[in-house]
Amino acid sequence: MTKLPTDKSSSKTAAPDGARARSGASDRPVRPQGSSNSGNQGNGHPPKKPRAPRLGNVGPLRDKKKTKTKRSGEKSGQNKIRPPAAIVPQQSVAGRALTLVVAIMAFLACLTVGGVTLVSDAAHDWQNDLVREVTIQIKPIEGVDMVREIDKAIALAQEFQGVGEVRALSDDETKALLQPWLGSGLDLETLPVPRLVVVELTNPQVVDFTALRDAITRDIKGGSFDDHSVWTERLASMAGAVVYGGIAILILMLTAMMLSVVFATRAAMAGNREVVEVLHLVGAENSFIAREFERHFLLLGLKGGIAGGGAAGVAFLLFNLLTRPETGYAGADQVAALAGGAYIGLTGFLGAGGIVVLVAALTALTSRIAVHNHLTRMD
């Protein structure tokens, strides 16, 4: 029996399936379960990477993440981009103190204007009353009929042009005039009291006072003429002195306020010196920097002026209310007797309003000039 030659390779090929499986398991790399790349293995392609498992509800998580990122970006943007700040701080202790000073100065200035207008109006009324009325005084002379001389004086005065009503004061009116000095219960027959004849003038400009005086002195025994020119001149001088004094006081108050504004402006520039110097170095014009300070102090001046002017207006109203004779307050009658019905009219209130505008304008102008001078020294 002839033996067939055996082939080693064929013997290896004829190995059992279990041994082949064990040898293949040891030779090939281990692949993860669930892979479907067995077909590509035989073609010589490298195995694909396994994909991560998908989650069923990923959309809301991504939206929340985007929202958080957006909000954080907005917050960071708000922190980085700030609104432009004013060169001069709007609210500060120095600013409030300056507003109070301006309010006090404006109040005092308005009171000065109100007082000046009150005295000026009263003096004007006094002058009008004195100019439109003259008096004829007849002294008692022994042996002369007083009643006849009074009638002659009335008839003589009525002959002149521009003369209106002419009348003699009655005994009761004469006693009322003398009562503050001689008391009540006077007997005019026992006292050498002069009698007065009041001459009212309809047109003082056309009356010839010189001729009237000469006629009374010549034709009326013991008669004299008084046109109140001395009192009119004195009233005019007094009113002028009060007006000039009020203007001087007003100028002093405004000067003190302007000095306060100058010091406040310098303090504000010293507190913001770095900002002003940086703006000046980077090429900012002096007018731009001065405008910022001018706007700031203009607002301060308006606030203080309105506060002071409003307080003065309330004081004027209270004065007008308390000085009315019908109110019954103590001293109202005395004020009415002195000033002839003291009343601060529209002129006083308009003057107070003008003071408010003037205070605001001077405050802004003074700060502008002070800033310009400081920047000029920096150049």
mmCIF file of C-alpha atoms in Angstrom:
data_model
loop_
_atom_site.group_PDB
_atom_site.id
_atom_site.type_symbol
_atom_site.label_atom_id
_atom_site.label_comp_id
_atom_site.label_asym_id
_atom_site.label_seq_id
_atom_site.Cartn_x
_atom_site.Cartn_y
_atom_site.Cartn_z
ATOM 1 C CA MET A 1 0.000 0.000 0.000
ATOM 2 C CA THR A 2 1.447 3.143 -1.208
ATOM 3 C CA LYS A 3 1.495 6.104 1.277
ATOM 4 C CA LEU A 4 0.476 9.471 -0.064
ATOM 5 C CA PRO A 5 2.822 12.306 0.589
ATOM 6 C CA THR A 6 1.527 14.656 3.211
ATOM 7 C CA ASP A 7 1.671 18.453 2.799
ATOM 8 C CA LYS A 8 2.316 20.485 5.868
ATOM 9 C CA SER A 9 0.396 23.387 4.486
ATOM 10 C CA SER A 10 -2.561 21.261 3.734
ATOM 11 C CA SER A 11 -2.341 19.727 7.128
ATOM 12 C CA LYS A 12 -2.513 23.158 8.606
ATOM 13 C CA THR A 13 -5.398 23.974 6.366
ATOM 14 C CA ALA A 14 -7.185 20.924 7.445
ATOM 15 C CA ALA A 15 -7.092 21.940 11.024
ATOM 16 C CA PRO A 16 -10.328 21.762 12.896
ATOM 17 C CA ASP A 17 -12.697 24.764 12.928
ATOM 18 C CA GLY A 18 -12.359 25.283 16.655
ATOM 19 C CA ALA A 19 -8.579 25.516 16.459
ATOM 20 C CA ARG A 20 -8.876 27.908 13.542
ATOM 21 C CA ALA A 21 -11.248 30.084 15.470
ATOM 22 C CA ARG A 22 -8.932 30.157 18.454
ATOM 23 C CA SER A 23 -5.923 31.045 16.350
ATOM 24 C CA GLY A 24 -7.884 33.803 14.523
ATOM 25 C CA ALA A 25 -9.076 35.264 17.781
ATOM 26 C CA SER A 26 -5.531 35.575 19.003
ATOM 27 C CA ASP A 27 -4.221 37.108 15.758
ATOM 28 C CA ARG A 28 -6.950 39.779 15.017
ATOM 29 C CA PRO A 29 -7.524 42.951 17.128
ATOM 30 C CA VAL A 30 -10.510 43.005 19.318
ATOM 31 C CA ARG A 31 -13.320 45.154 17.955
ATOM 32 C CA PRO A 32 -16.082 46.689 19.987
ATOM 33 C CA GLN A 33 -19.452 45.149 19.953
ATOM 34 C CA GLY A 34 -22.091 46.495 17.668
ATOM 35 C CA SER A 35 -19.588 47.322 14.901
ATOM 36 C CA SER A 36 -20.685 46.737 11.346
ATOM 37 C CA ASN A 37 -17.326 47.175 9.631
ATOM 38 C CA SER A 38 -16.680 43.458 9.010
ATOM 39 C CA GLY A 39 -17.229 44.032 5.338
ATOM 40 C CA ASN A 40 -14.546 46.699 5.116
ATOM 41 C CA GLN A 41 -12.069 44.466 6.904
ATOM 42 C CA GLY A 42 -11.886 42.114 4.085
ATOM 43 C CA ASN A 43 -11.331 44.988 1.623
ATOM 44 C CA GLY A 44 -8.278 46.271 3.502
ATOM 45 C CA HIS A 45 -9.859 49.559 4.755
ATOM 46 C CA PRO A 46 -9.159 50.688 8.326
ATOM 47 C CA PRO A 47 -12.005 50.344 10.748
ATOM 48 C CA LYS A 48 -14.209 53.431 11.367
ATOM 49 C CA LYS A 49 -14.355 55.099 14.736
ATOM 50 C CA PRO A 50 -17.391 54.304 16.771
ATOM 51 C CA ARG A 51 -20.005 57.090 16.989
ATOM 52 C CA ALA A 52 -21.129 58.502 20.305
ATOM 53 C CA PRO A 53 -24.678 57.623 21.227
ATOM 54 C CA ARG A 54 -27.261 60.364 20.508
ATOM 55 C CA LEU A 55 -29.373 61.794 23.262
ATOM 56 C CA GLY A 56 -32.997 62.312 22.562
ATOM 57 C CA ASN A 57 -33.425 65.876 24.203
ATOM 58 C CA VAL A 58 -30.295 67.901 23.371
ATOM 59 C CA GLY A 59 -32.025 71.003 21.817
ATOM 60 C CA PRO A 60 -33.212 72.673 25.090
ATOM 61 C CA LEU A 61 -29.803 72.216 26.665
ATOM 62 C CA ARG A 62 -28.149 73.938 23.731
ATOM 63 C CA ASP A 63 -30.678 76.801 23.887
ATOM 64 C CA LYS A 64 -30.047 77.344 27.613
ATOM 65 C CA LYS A 65 -26.320 77.352 26.981
ATOM 66 C CA LYS A 66 -26.689 79.964 24.223
ATOM 67 C CA THR A 67 -28.929 82.127 26.439
ATOM 68 C CA LYS A 68 -26.424 82.043 29.298
ATOM 69 C CA THR A 69 -23.611 82.928 26.899
ATOM 70 C CA LYS A 70 -25.642 85.842 25.476
ATOM 71 C CA ARG A 71 -26.507 87.207 28.917
ATOM 72 C CA SER A 72 -22.928 86.966 30.080
ATOM 73 C CA GLY A 73 -21.878 88.814 26.922
ATOM 74 C CA GLU A 74 -24.405 91.545 27.534
ATOM 75 C CA LYS A 75 -23.284 91.953 31.128
ATOM 76 C CA SER A 76 -19.659 92.132 30.092
ATOM 77 C CA GLY A 77 -20.593 94.697 27.430
ATOM 78 C CA GLN A 78 -22.440 96.805 29.964
ATOM 79 C CA ASN A 79 -19.470 96.737 32.248
ATOM 80 C CA LYS A 80 -17.086 97.726 29.475
ATOM 81 C CA ILE A 81 -19.168 100.463 27.751
ATOM 82 C CA ARG A 82 -20.161 103.195 30.172
ATOM 83 C CA PRO A 83 -22.188 106.314 29.372
ATOM 84 C CA PRO A 84 -20.162 109.520 29.076
ATOM 85 C CA ALA A 85 -19.858 111.269 32.430
ATOM 86 C CA ALA A 86 -19.893 115.038 32.948
ATOM 87 C CA ILE A 87 -16.615 116.804 33.558
ATOM 88 C CA VAL A 88 -18.046 118.530 36.622
ATOM 89 C CA PRO A 89 -20.005 116.303 39.048
ATOM 90 C CA GLN A 90 -23.656 117.257 39.177
ATOM 91 C CA GLN A 91 -24.174 116.542 42.864
ATOM 92 C CA SER A 92 -21.479 117.483 45.326
ATOM 93 C CA VAL A 93 -21.189 119.151 48.719
ATOM 94 C CA ALA A 94 -19.565 122.235 47.182
ATOM 95 C CA GLY A 95 -22.328 122.486 44.582
ATOM 96 C CA ARG A 96 -25.081 122.325 47.200
ATOM 97 C CA ALA A 97 -23.301 124.903 49.341
ATOM 98 C CA LEU A 98 -22.930 127.242 46.355
ATOM 99 C CA THR A 99 -26.621 126.814 45.505
ATOM 100 C CA LEU A 100 -27.513 127.834 49.065
ATOM 101 C CA VAL A 101 -25.229 130.885 48.897
ATOM 102 C CA VAL A 102 -26.725 131.955 45.565
ATOM 103 C CA ALA A 103 -30.255 131.487 46.959
ATOM 104 C CA ILE A 104 -29.480 133.676 49.984
ATOM 105 C CA MET A 105 -27.886 136.383 47.854
ATOM 106 C CA ALA A 106 -30.800 136.317 45.404
ATOM 107 C CA PHE A 107 -33.295 136.585 48.272
ATOM 108 C CA LEU A 108 -31.523 139.594 49.786
ATOM 109 C CA ALA A 109 -31.140 141.229 46.372
ATOM 110 C CA CYS A 110 -34.855 140.768 45.659
ATOM 111 C CA LEU A 111 -35.734 142.264 49.048
ATOM 112 C CA THR A 112 -33.506 145.238 48.225
ATOM 113 C CA VAL A 113 -35.244 145.741 44.888
ATOM 114 C CA GLY A 114 -38.652 145.471 46.571
ATOM 115 C CA GLY A 115 -37.700 148.004 49.230
ATOM 116 C CA VAL A 116 -36.332 150.439 46.659
ATOM 117 C CA THR A 117 -39.472 150.206 44.528
ATOM 118 C CA LEU A 118 -41.652 150.651 47.623
ATOM 119 C CA VAL A 119 -39.877 153.838 48.723
ATOM 120 C CA SER A 120 -39.682 155.167 45.166
ATOM 121 C CA ASP A 121 -43.402 154.637 44.525
ATOM 122 C CA ALA A 122 -44.311 156.172 47.894
ATOM 123 C CA ALA A 123 -42.111 159.207 47.244
ATOM 124 C CA HIS A 124 -43.630 159.588 43.788
ATOM 125 C CA ASP A 125 -47.138 159.543 45.266
ATOM 126 C CA TRP A 126 -46.115 162.084 47.913
ATOM 127 C CA GLN A 127 -44.696 164.385 45.267
ATOM 128 C CA ASN A 128 -47.843 164.131 43.165
ATOM 129 C CA ASP A 129 -50.002 164.947 46.167
ATOM 130 C CA LEU A 130 -47.842 167.930 47.117
ATOM 131 C CA VAL A 131 -47.618 169.266 43.583
ATOM 132 C CA ARG A 132 -51.375 169.096 43.045
ATOM 133 C CA GLU A 133 -52.171 170.990 46.234
ATOM 134 C CA VAL A 134 -50.982 174.314 47.660
ATOM 135 C CA THR A 135 -52.056 176.163 50.805
ATOM 136 C CA ILE A 136 -52.703 179.744 51.816
ATOM 137 C CA GLN A 137 -51.970 180.514 55.462
ATOM 138 C CA ILE A 138 -53.664 183.460 57.175
ATOM 139 C CA LYS A 139 -52.320 184.511 60.561
ATOM 140 C CA PRO A 140 -54.662 186.129 63.088
ATOM 141 C CA ILE A 141 -54.078 189.863 63.431
ATOM 142 C CA GLU A 142 -55.738 192.003 66.058
ATOM 143 C CA GLY A 143 -58.468 194.155 64.560
ATOM 144 C CA VAL A 144 -58.674 192.137 61.348
ATOM 145 C CA ASP A 145 -61.736 190.081 60.446
ATOM 146 C CA MET A 146 -60.424 186.550 59.859
ATOM 147 C CA VAL A 147 -63.548 185.339 58.045
ATOM 148 C CA ARG A 148 -63.446 188.248 55.559
ATOM 149 C CA GLU A 149 -59.771 187.627 54.776
ATOM 150 C CA ILE A 150 -60.462 183.943 54.190
ATOM 151 C CA ASP A 151 -63.215 184.769 51.693
ATOM 152 C CA LYS A 152 -60.923 187.228 49.878
ATOM 153 C CA ALA A 153 -58.179 184.598 49.640
ATOM 154 C CA ILE A 154 -60.598 182.013 48.178
ATOM 155 C CA ALA A 155 -61.874 184.472 45.588
ATOM 156 C CA LEU A 156 -58.331 185.580 44.665
ATOM 157 C CA ALA A 157 -57.064 182.028 44.156
ATOM 158 C CA GLN A 158 -59.966 181.061 41.935
ATOM 159 C CA GLU A 159 -59.030 183.808 39.450
ATOM 160 C CA PHE A 160 -55.842 182.025 38.361
ATOM 161 C CA GLN A 161 -55.688 179.503 35.526
ATOM 162 C CA GLY A 162 -55.162 175.836 36.468
ATOM 163 C CA VAL A 163 -56.793 176.215 39.893
ATOM 164 C CA GLY A 164 -59.584 173.841 40.823
ATOM 165 C CA GLU A 165 -61.418 173.638 44.116
ATOM 166 C CA VAL A 166 -60.506 176.157 46.835
ATOM 167 C CA ARG A 167 -61.770 175.693 50.384
ATOM 168 C CA ALA A 168 -60.869 176.678 53.935
ATOM 169 C CA LEU A 169 -60.313 174.053 56.590
ATOM 170 C CA SER A 170 -63.146 173.882 59.094
ATOM 171 C CA ASP A 171 -62.701 174.253 62.839
ATOM 172 C CA ASP A 172 -62.954 170.490 63.321
ATOM 173 C CA GLU A 173 -60.261 169.828 60.692
ATOM 174 C CA THR A 174 -58.009 172.414 62.267
ATOM 175 C CA LYS A 175 -58.479 170.853 65.717
ATOM 176 C CA ALA A 176 -57.679 167.416 64.271
ATOM 177 C CA LEU A 177 -54.409 168.766 62.851
ATOM 178 C CA LEU A 178 -53.400 170.273 66.219
ATOM 179 C CA GLN A 179 -54.584 167.411 68.398
ATOM 180 C CA PRO A 180 -51.310 165.335 68.276
ATOM 181 C CA TRP A 181 -49.393 168.320 69.707
ATOM 182 C CA LEU A 182 -51.925 170.276 71.822
ATOM 183 C CA GLY A 183 -54.376 167.544 72.769
ATOM 184 C CA SER A 184 -58.152 167.548 72.490
ATOM 185 C CA GLY A 185 -60.674 170.138 73.681
ATOM 186 C CA LEU A 186 -59.040 173.149 72.002
ATOM 187 C CA ASP A 187 -60.786 176.516 71.840
ATOM 188 C CA LEU A 188 -59.673 178.212 68.621
ATOM 189 C CA GLU A 189 -61.103 181.569 69.720
ATOM 190 C CA THR A 190 -58.687 181.806 72.628
ATOM 191 C CA LEU A 191 -55.604 180.661 70.706
ATOM 192 C CA PRO A 192 -53.788 182.563 67.938
ATOM 193 C CA VAL A 193 -54.097 179.681 65.509
ATOM 194 C CA PRO A 194 -53.504 180.395 61.773
ATOM 195 C CA ARG A 195 -56.241 179.333 59.377
ATOM 196 C CA LEU A 196 -55.476 177.349 56.254
ATOM 197 C CA VAL A 197 -57.015 177.581 52.798
ATOM 198 C CA VAL A 198 -56.425 174.523 50.572
ATOM 199 C CA VAL A 199 -56.062 175.168 46.840
ATOM 200 C CA GLU A 200 -56.324 172.109 44.571
ATOM 201 C CA LEU A 201 -54.660 172.345 41.171
ATOM 202 C CA THR A 202 -56.059 170.717 38.074
ATOM 203 C CA ASN A 203 -52.980 171.477 35.952
ATOM 204 C CA PRO A 204 -49.920 172.459 37.989
ATOM 205 C CA GLN A 205 -47.859 173.197 34.852
ATOM 206 C CA VAL A 206 -49.944 176.240 33.860
ATOM 207 C CA VAL A 207 -50.273 177.839 37.305
ATOM 208 C CA ASP A 208 -48.202 181.003 37.811
ATOM 209 C CA PHE A 209 -47.073 180.443 41.388
ATOM 210 C CA THR A 210 -45.020 183.633 41.529
ATOM 211 C CA ALA A 211 -47.954 185.866 40.599
ATOM 212 C CA LEU A 212 -50.238 184.015 43.007
ATOM 213 C CA ARG A 213 -47.755 184.450 45.839
ATOM 214 C CA ASP A 214 -47.341 188.171 45.147
ATOM 215 C CA ALA A 215 -51.127 188.734 44.998
ATOM 216 C CA ILE A 216 -51.758 186.967 48.307
ATOM 217 C CA THR A 217 -48.963 188.812 50.071
ATOM 218 C CA ARG A 218 -50.243 192.167 48.713
ATOM 219 C CA ASP A 219 -54.018 191.816 49.086
ATOM 220 C CA ILE A 220 -54.498 189.444 52.059
ATOM 221 C CA LYS A 221 -53.590 190.790 55.485
ATOM 222 C CA GLY A 222 -51.434 188.255 57.329
ATOM 223 C CA GLY A 223 -51.539 185.944 54.328
ATOM 224 C CA SER A 224 -48.697 183.770 53.007
ATOM 225 C CA PHE A 225 -48.458 181.269 50.173
ATOM 226 C CA ASP A 226 -46.861 177.789 50.407
ATOM 227 C CA ASP A 227 -46.406 175.660 47.269
ATOM 228 C CA HIS A 228 -44.621 172.846 49.186
ATOM 229 C CA SER A 229 -41.597 173.113 46.924
ATOM 230 C CA VAL A 230 -39.254 172.697 49.908
ATOM 231 C CA TRP A 231 -40.930 169.457 50.931
ATOM 232 C CA THR A 232 -41.006 168.235 47.342
ATOM 233 C CA GLU A 233 -37.279 168.776 46.944
ATOM 234 C CA ARG A 234 -36.575 167.024 50.225
ATOM 235 C CA LEU A 235 -38.740 164.051 49.224
ATOM 236 C CA ALA A 236 -37.002 163.847 45.867
ATOM 237 C CA SER A 237 -33.605 163.923 47.555
ATOM 238 C CA MET A 238 -34.645 161.254 50.065
ATOM 239 C CA ALA A 239 -36.067 158.993 47.360
ATOM 240 C CA GLY A 240 -32.949 159.429 45.245
ATOM 241 C CA ALA A 241 -30.717 158.597 48.212
ATOM 242 C CA VAL A 242 -32.731 155.438 48.934
ATOM 243 C CA VAL A 243 -32.573 154.355 45.287
ATOM 244 C CA TYR A 244 -28.822 154.943 45.034
ATOM 245 C CA GLY A 245 -28.249 153.200 48.356
ATOM 246 C CA GLY A 246 -30.296 150.222 47.187
ATOM 247 C CA ILE A 247 -28.327 150.039 43.945
ATOM 248 C CA ALA A 248 -25.060 150.128 45.903
ATOM 249 C CA ILE A 249 -26.248 147.339 48.220
ATOM 250 C CA LEU A 250 -27.388 145.328 45.213
ATOM 251 C CA ILE A 251 -23.986 145.721 43.539
ATOM 252 C CA LEU A 252 -22.226 144.605 46.734
ATOM 253 C CA MET A 253 -24.430 141.504 46.997
ATOM 254 C CA LEU A 254 -23.879 140.533 43.381
ATOM 255 C CA THR A 255 -20.137 141.107 43.766
ATOM 256 C CA ALA A 256 -20.034 138.817 46.799
ATOM 257 C CA MET A 257 -21.980 136.198 44.866
ATOM 258 C CA MET A 258 -19.589 136.434 41.902
ATOM 259 C CA LEU A 259 -16.596 135.980 44.203
ATOM 260 C CA SER A 260 -18.264 132.893 45.668
ATOM 261 C CA VAL A 261 -18.758 131.529 42.152
ATOM 262 C CA VAL A 262 -15.105 132.189 41.305
ATOM 263 C CA PHE A 263 -13.924 130.261 44.361
ATOM 264 C CA ALA A 264 -16.365 127.438 43.628
ATOM 265 C CA THR A 265 -15.165 127.257 40.011
ATOM 266 C CA ARG A 266 -11.548 127.051 41.088
ATOM 267 C CA ALA A 267 -12.415 124.352 43.593
ATOM 268 C CA ALA A 268 -14.271 122.381 40.911
ATOM 269 C CA MET A 269 -11.322 122.667 38.528
ATOM 270 C CA ALA A 270 -8.913 121.639 41.267
ATOM 271 C CA GLY A 271 -11.053 118.589 42.038
ATOM 272 C CA ASN A 272 -11.153 117.643 38.346
ATOM 273 C CA ARG A 273 -7.658 118.764 37.506
ATOM 274 C CA GLU A 274 -6.570 115.484 35.926
ATOM 275 C CA VAL A 275 -9.617 115.381 33.660
ATOM 276 C CA VAL A 276 -9.154 118.996 32.582
ATOM 277 C CA GLU A 277 -5.442 118.489 31.904
ATOM 278 C CA VAL A 278 -6.075 115.336 29.877
ATOM 279 C CA LEU A 279 -8.732 117.061 27.810
ATOM 280 C CA HIS A 280 -6.414 119.999 27.328
ATOM 281 C CA LEU A 281 -3.519 117.794 26.256
ATOM 282 C CA VAL A 282 -5.519 115.698 23.799
ATOM 283 C CA GLY A 283 -6.551 118.851 21.963
ATOM 284 C CA ALA A 284 -9.907 119.837 23.463
ATOM 285 C CA GLU A 285 -10.658 123.482 22.855
ATOM 286 C CA ASN A 286 -10.866 125.872 25.751
ATOM 287 C CA SER A 287 -14.384 126.822 24.715
ATOM 288 C CA PHE A 288 -15.528 123.200 25.050
ATOM 289 C CA ILE A 289 -14.173 122.853 28.597
ATOM 290 C CA ALA A 290 -15.472 126.288 29.558
ATOM 291 C CA ARG A 291 -18.907 125.393 28.187
ATOM 292 C CA GLU A 292 -19.113 122.361 30.452
ATOM 293 C CA PHE A 293 -18.375 124.460 33.540
ATOM 294 C CA GLU A 294 -20.669 127.228 32.314
ATOM 295 C CA ARG A 295 -23.570 124.817 31.874
ATOM 296 C CA HIS A 296 -22.992 123.349 35.341
ATOM 297 C CA PHE A 297 -22.891 126.703 37.120
ATOM 298 C CA LEU A 298 -25.778 128.057 35.052
ATOM 299 C CA LEU A 299 -27.981 125.288 36.448
ATOM 300 C CA LEU A 300 -26.743 126.037 39.962
ATOM 301 C CA GLY A 301 -27.457 129.736 39.469
ATOM 302 C CA LEU A 302 -30.954 129.031 38.168
ATOM 303 C CA LYS A 303 -31.758 126.747 41.091
ATOM 304 C CA GLY A 304 -30.480 129.224 43.675
ATOM 305 C CA GLY A 305 -32.020 132.236 41.934
ATOM 306 C CA ILE A 306 -35.441 130.621 41.615
ATOM 307 C CA ALA A 307 -35.361 129.560 45.266
ATOM 308 C CA GLY A 308 -34.351 133.030 46.482
ATOM 309 C CA GLY A 309 -36.739 134.842 44.138
ATOM 310 C CA GLY A 310 -39.636 132.588 45.133
ATOM 311 C CA ALA A 311 -38.980 133.243 48.826
ATOM 312 C CA ALA A 312 -38.848 136.991 48.153
ATOM 313 C CA GLY A 313 -42.148 136.814 46.253
ATOM 314 C CA VAL A 314 -43.794 135.117 49.220
ATOM 315 C CA ALA A 315 -42.369 137.825 51.505
ATOM 316 C CA PHE A 316 -43.802 140.536 49.230
ATOM 317 C CA LEU A 317 -47.246 138.950 49.318
ATOM 318 C CA LEU A 318 -47.150 138.697 53.116
ATOM 319 C CA PHE A 319 -46.079 142.342 53.375
ATOM 320 C CA ASN A 320 -48.930 143.484 51.131
ATOM 321 C CA LEU A 321 -51.363 141.423 53.188
ATOM 322 C CA LEU A 322 -50.197 142.590 56.597
ATOM 323 C CA THR A 323 -49.975 146.307 55.749
ATOM 324 C CA ARG A 324 -53.575 146.653 54.635
ATOM 325 C CA PRO A 325 -55.507 148.815 57.112
ATOM 326 C CA GLU A 326 -58.582 146.581 56.896
ATOM 327 C CA THR A 327 -56.636 143.568 58.158
ATOM 328 C CA GLY A 328 -56.534 145.003 61.675
ATOM 329 C CA TYR A 329 -52.906 144.052 62.401
ATOM 330 C CA ALA A 330 -50.956 146.210 64.823
ATOM 331 C CA GLY A 331 -48.738 148.627 62.945
ATOM 332 C CA ALA A 332 -50.749 148.556 59.706
ATOM 333 C CA ASP A 333 -52.219 152.000 60.419
ATOM 334 C CA GLN A 334 -48.775 153.440 61.181
ATOM 335 C CA VAL A 335 -47.326 152.040 57.963
ATOM 336 C CA ALA A 336 -50.285 153.395 55.996
ATOM 337 C CA ALA A 337 -49.834 156.817 57.609
ATOM 338 C CA LEU A 338 -46.107 156.820 56.832
ATOM 339 C CA ALA A 339 -46.094 155.380 53.322
ATOM 340 C CA GLY A 340 -49.626 156.293 52.285
ATOM 341 C CA GLY A 341 -50.808 152.758 51.656
ATOM 342 C CA ALA A 342 -47.594 150.748 51.329
ATOM 343 C CA TYR A 343 -47.894 148.201 48.560
ATOM 344 C CA ILE A 344 -45.293 146.360 46.506
ATOM 345 C CA GLY A 345 -46.754 146.361 43.045
ATOM 346 C CA LEU A 346 -45.936 144.729 39.749
ATOM 347 C CA THR A 347 -42.650 146.630 39.511
ATOM 348 C CA GLY A 348 -41.280 144.891 42.594
ATOM 349 C CA PHE A 349 -42.247 141.425 41.364
ATOM 350 C CA LEU A 350 -40.803 142.090 37.909
ATOM 351 C CA GLY A 351 -37.623 143.347 39.566
ATOM 352 C CA ALA A 352 -37.383 140.105 41.558
ATOM 353 C CA GLY A 353 -37.774 138.110 38.336
ATOM 354 C CA GLY A 354 -35.044 140.179 36.712
ATOM 355 C CA ILE A 355 -32.775 139.479 39.683
ATOM 356 C CA VAL A 356 -33.284 135.726 39.180
ATOM 357 C CA VAL A 357 -32.250 135.949 35.517
ATOM 358 C CA LEU A 358 -29.346 138.267 36.354
ATOM 359 C CA VAL A 359 -28.046 135.939 39.066
ATOM 360 C CA ALA A 360 -28.095 132.924 36.722
ATOM 361 C CA ALA A 361 -26.391 134.863 33.919
ATOM 362 C CA LEU A 362 -23.692 136.278 36.203
ATOM 363 C CA THR A 363 -23.031 132.842 37.679
ATOM 364 C CA ALA A 364 -22.513 131.277 34.245
ATOM 365 C CA LEU A 365 -20.450 134.205 32.935
ATOM 366 C CA THR A 366 -18.222 134.326 36.013
ATOM 367 C CA SER A 367 -17.475 130.594 35.828
ATOM 368 C CA ARG A 368 -16.692 130.841 32.114
ATOM 369 C CA ILE A 369 -14.247 133.704 32.638
ATOM 370 C CA ALA A 370 -12.561 131.873 35.528
ATOM 371 C CA VAL A 371 -12.135 128.690 33.464
ATOM 372 C CA HIS A 372 -10.743 130.617 30.499
ATOM 373 C CA ASN A 373 -8.207 132.355 32.726
ATOM 374 C CA HIS A 374 -7.129 129.030 34.232
ATOM 375 C CA LEU A 375 -6.737 127.345 30.850
ATOM 376 C CA THR A 376 -4.810 130.336 29.521
ATOM 377 C CA ARG A 377 -2.336 129.977 32.379
ATOM 378 C CA MET A 378 -1.974 126.272 31.531
ATOM 379 C CA ASP A 379 -0.970 127.174 27.964
#
